[in-house]
Amino acid sequence: MTVIQPALQHARAVVPPLAARARSVGGSPLRDILAVTARPEVINFAGGLPAPELFDREGIAAAFRDVLAETPAQALQYATTEGEPILRTGLAARISARGLATDADDLLITTGSQQGLSLLATALLDPGDAVLVEDPCYLAALQAFGFAGARVVAVPGDAHGVDVRALEELVARERPKFFYTVPTFQNPTGRTLPAERRAAVAEVAARCGLWIVEDDPYGELRYEGERVPWIASYPGAEDRTALLGSFSKVMAPGVRLGWLRAPAALRRACVVAKQAADLHTPTVNQLAAARYLTGLDAHVARVRDVYRERRDAMLAGLPGALPEGSTWGRPEGGMFLWARLPQSYDTTALLPKVVQQDVAYVPGAPFYAGEPDPSTLRLCFVTQTPEEIGEGLKRLRKGLRS
Ligand SMILES: Cc1ncc(COP(=O)(O)O)c(C=O)c1O
């Protein structure tokens, strides 16, 4: 005889819905595009992937081996939320050497700089709070702020970055909690904010009462020109800037290591938010990275040389690949190049035809928090060899003409 469980005698009630923020924030359109372009024959200028053949497999393996051989009990154990002191000390020395005096205790180690963005959103944002962002803006930052229920407002800019006068007007109008910026080799545009504008951003933040979230995963990948100091180092910004850095573009994104430098009260709030998120960043990765820091400059120098060639290959091929009337930037570093096709082109609509030619880019539209410019696109120039870049651009030319 079958026994019917009491609960199953009734119609099954629906489960409660997802939180409103989970329903309103969609997945990254970029991830969807990457899924379509995963076929091995596609020359993929869409992903923001560091060149895998340049990962220092030997050096990184040696660092992990040494850590596990010498300090296994520490490496495999739980650790403090703030991060391993040896890594924070090494990073503080690097940051100080770049002109921003920093103590190990000023730093929180994060699980990638993406986590830094989420922690700052948790620590600073109440639902409905305004956040100012560059237009266009790094996509996953828009997601992180959207998840916190922020009202994201775009600040206009030009080929050199944010328009500081517009920033000041929007600060007065929107009373935002913070301005989020990637001032050096920005994702997606590749542009770099000049020193005078950095000083002006710091001054606006000081005068108007505003946090600055300065995200710098690409700064060490400079191929030409002089380094521009962090906004955090300009007068007025000292006590109101959260600076984010990452190992992803200089060592390997798979180790998921980043850091956050922030004034004490904000940093403490981020520490508490991180306790709730993941307790701490993997100890073994932190200790291996601390060892790897000694060889990091030499590795970054090698990567820079290769990436510079790749950027130049893309710059050389673009005039033949893009339709007449297109314009594009010349990034001094980083991984991305931003192009604007003539107005009649819609890069989102064109992408399926382009992918048929076994090449891919990211349409510019999703990067805009404000009014999108449908004729823009982002190309990543670091993942392929110069030969592959040349071939990819030929295919792009065909795809854009079809
Ligand atoms: C501007 C920007 N910020 C943050 C990140 C996230 O990097 P991480 O791998 O350190 O989490 C990226 C990654 O592409 C990025 O472009």
XYZ file of C-alpha atoms and ligand atoms in Angstrom, residues 48 111-115 117 138 180 182 187 215 217-218 245-249 253 256-258 336, ligand 1:
40
model
C 39.363 40.948 -21.448
C 39.278 38.197 -3.578
C 39.992 40.112 -6.794
C 39.350 43.825 -7.055
C 35.804 42.932 -8.095
C 35.208 41.975 -4.473
C 33.778 46.968 -5.500
C 33.325 49.006 -16.487
C 33.592 55.496 -9.361
C 39.077 53.900 -13.670
C 37.955 49.630 -19.293
C 39.923 51.378 -9.545
C 43.840 47.130 -12.322
C 45.753 48.253 -15.449
C 44.406 47.191 -7.126
C 44.595 43.698 -8.560
C 46.981 40.839 -9.294
C 44.794 39.723 -12.195
C 46.483 41.619 -15.009
C 43.366 36.361 -12.702
C 41.668 35.988 -7.471
C 43.758 38.471 -5.520
C 43.230 42.185 -5.153
C 41.510 47.809 -24.559
C 38.108 48.169 -14.281
C 38.097 46.818 -13.669
N 37.936 46.698 -12.351
C 37.931 45.505 -11.755
C 38.087 44.349 -12.469
C 38.035 43.035 -11.741
O 39.292 42.481 -11.638
P 39.671 41.330 -10.638
O 40.071 40.181 -11.488
O 40.798 41.889 -9.834
O 38.492 41.027 -9.788
C 38.268 44.411 -13.852
C 38.420 43.182 -14.633
O 38.424 43.129 -15.822
C 38.277 45.690 -14.474
O 38.428 45.835 -15.790
